[in-house]
Amino acid sequence: MGSIADISLVLLSGLKITLIVLILSIIFSTLIALIAGLSRVSNNWLVSGFTGFYVEIFRGTSLIVQLFWFSYALPGLFNIHLGSDVWVAVLAISLNYGAYMSEIVRGAIQSVPAGQTEASIALNFTGFQRMRYIILPQAIRMMLPEYGNYIIQILKATSLVSLIGLTDLLYYGNIYRSTHLSEAPTVYILILAVYFLLALPLILLTRKMEKVAKKGVVHG
Amino acid sequence: MVAPIVQYKNVRKAFGDVEVLRGINLDITPGEKVALIGPSGSGKTTIIRLLMTLEEPSSGVIEVNGENLWQMKKGNKTFPADEKHLRAIRGDIGMVFQHFNLFPHMTILENCMLAPTIVKKKEKATVRATALEMLDKVGLADKVDLYPSQLSGGQKQRVAMARALMMKPKVMLFDEVTSALDPELVGEVLEVIRDLAKSGEMAMILVTHEMDFALDIADRVLFLNEGVIEEEGHPEEILVNPKSERLQEFLSRFTSSR
Ligand SMILES: Nc1ncnc2c1ncn2[C@@H]1O[C@H](COP(=O)(O)OP(=O)(O)O)[C@@H](O)[C@H]1O
Ligand SMILES: [Mg+2]
């Protein structure tokens, strides 16, 4: 059973990259989702149109292809270099998931009853104040459960970054397996276990957010 | 003659091909209480939504304090009103809705405090004191920390009134504020409005189906039918001695029910 300890140690060296990519991707995809979601409900058709274009492009193509694009095609074609591989991965994942998540932002904003907007117009709030104090706080409660699900999906998506050469969990697992072929099952069972352990707090968080959401959206 | 605080001048409103207001002319003097009655679909809600800037008139002019609500002047040219112009004028108008429209994510007290602190940028402690006073006046002193979902319909509507009053409007609009309530809760809401009407210098436009109530508090009653004001006058004149057959027919539906 010495090998389990050995394998774990090897995997551990990949954990750092996985965590960095995960955390940065969560932060940036959330920001992108908020900005894109708000832009899509904007009255300015240029803003909403351009954002719609972005969302459909990134939802309509696969994350793996986007990773390869940012990593190999952009530098080769246009001499655009996005910096280190970690940033390339974070950017691709964030733009991809930001596009999906912007749709839940948009949907939630649009499902806040019109009466809320009307009451806040009657109280003479500015457009920005209406969004900031009345609409968004209610919309965010509605989006929380779905948001949690996307965060878990982002974790799973981080396992793709080894394809552009990042030395994450899966990368080290594959390296170890290639030199210890007979231990392949143990390697992948351990990889599964580590991913599940990472997902566990996110799953619990999602549960909690579902509860908050249920409490928050009773109509006044 | 006191200058009117609100004037409608030949105001029309169409939704698509359907013209729902067909030339409304109406002056409201400061402090006047006007009851607006008429069959469902006659355009009552639309009339007050135009003044609250929730809808834009198709043609005609609405003035508040002599200022054109929906158009603004720059030099000697007129432009459609922008958000800034609308906000400058609608500060004088308040509205209470049929379905309350309280903010569900805030307590009763927070509902009342938000607009004065954010919109008028008043000091929080002062606003809080005023809000507590206002909520006490509408009989909800013991509910201030509850959320809207924890209140009855009548209580919600009283909160909605306190919230609107916090902004000290000169004209308050009431859109059938009791018609979403269980019958036994109507009285408590009318009581609050009655107190307001008797004590205040605030003008009111009340869309209502409570004829006894209108008779009691209104200075003037308007009968709206198919987008035009068909009869108007002193409450006794309109509600007790209606002239037109249509108004008689309309009123008979209410008297027969009690
Ligand atoms: N936003 C809207 N779009 C289309 N039609 C509307 C809209 N608002 C009101 N209407 C129509 O205008 C007419 C008058 O409505 P409303 O002012 O609500 O009447 P009332 O309050 O007297 O019942 C109705 O026929 C209604 O269907
Ligand atoms: Mg109505």
CSV table of C-alpha atoms and ligand atoms in Angstrom, one decimal, chain B residues 39-46 48-49 98 175-176 179 207 209, ligand 2:
chain,number,residue,atom,x,y,z
B,39,PRO,CA,-66.0,50.4,-15.3
B,40,SER,CA,-63.0,48.1,-15.6
B,41,GLY,CA,-61.0,48.9,-18.6
B,42,SER,CA,-62.2,52.5,-18.9
B,43,GLY,CA,-58.6,53.8,-18.4
B,44,LYS,CA,-58.5,54.8,-14.7
B,45,THR,CA,-55.1,53.1,-14.1
B,46,THR,CA,-53.7,54.5,-17.2
B,48,ILE,CA,-52.6,57.9,-13.0
B,49,ARG,CA,-49.7,55.8,-14.5
B,98,GLN,CA,-53.1,47.6,-6.1
B,175,ASP,CA,-54.8,52.7,-7.7
B,176,GLU,CA,-57.7,50.5,-6.3
B,179,SER,CA,-59.3,45.6,-4.3
B,207,VAL,CA,-59.1,55.2,-8.2
B,209,HIS,CA,-64.8,51.1,-6.2
C,2,MG,MG,-57.1,49.6,-13.0
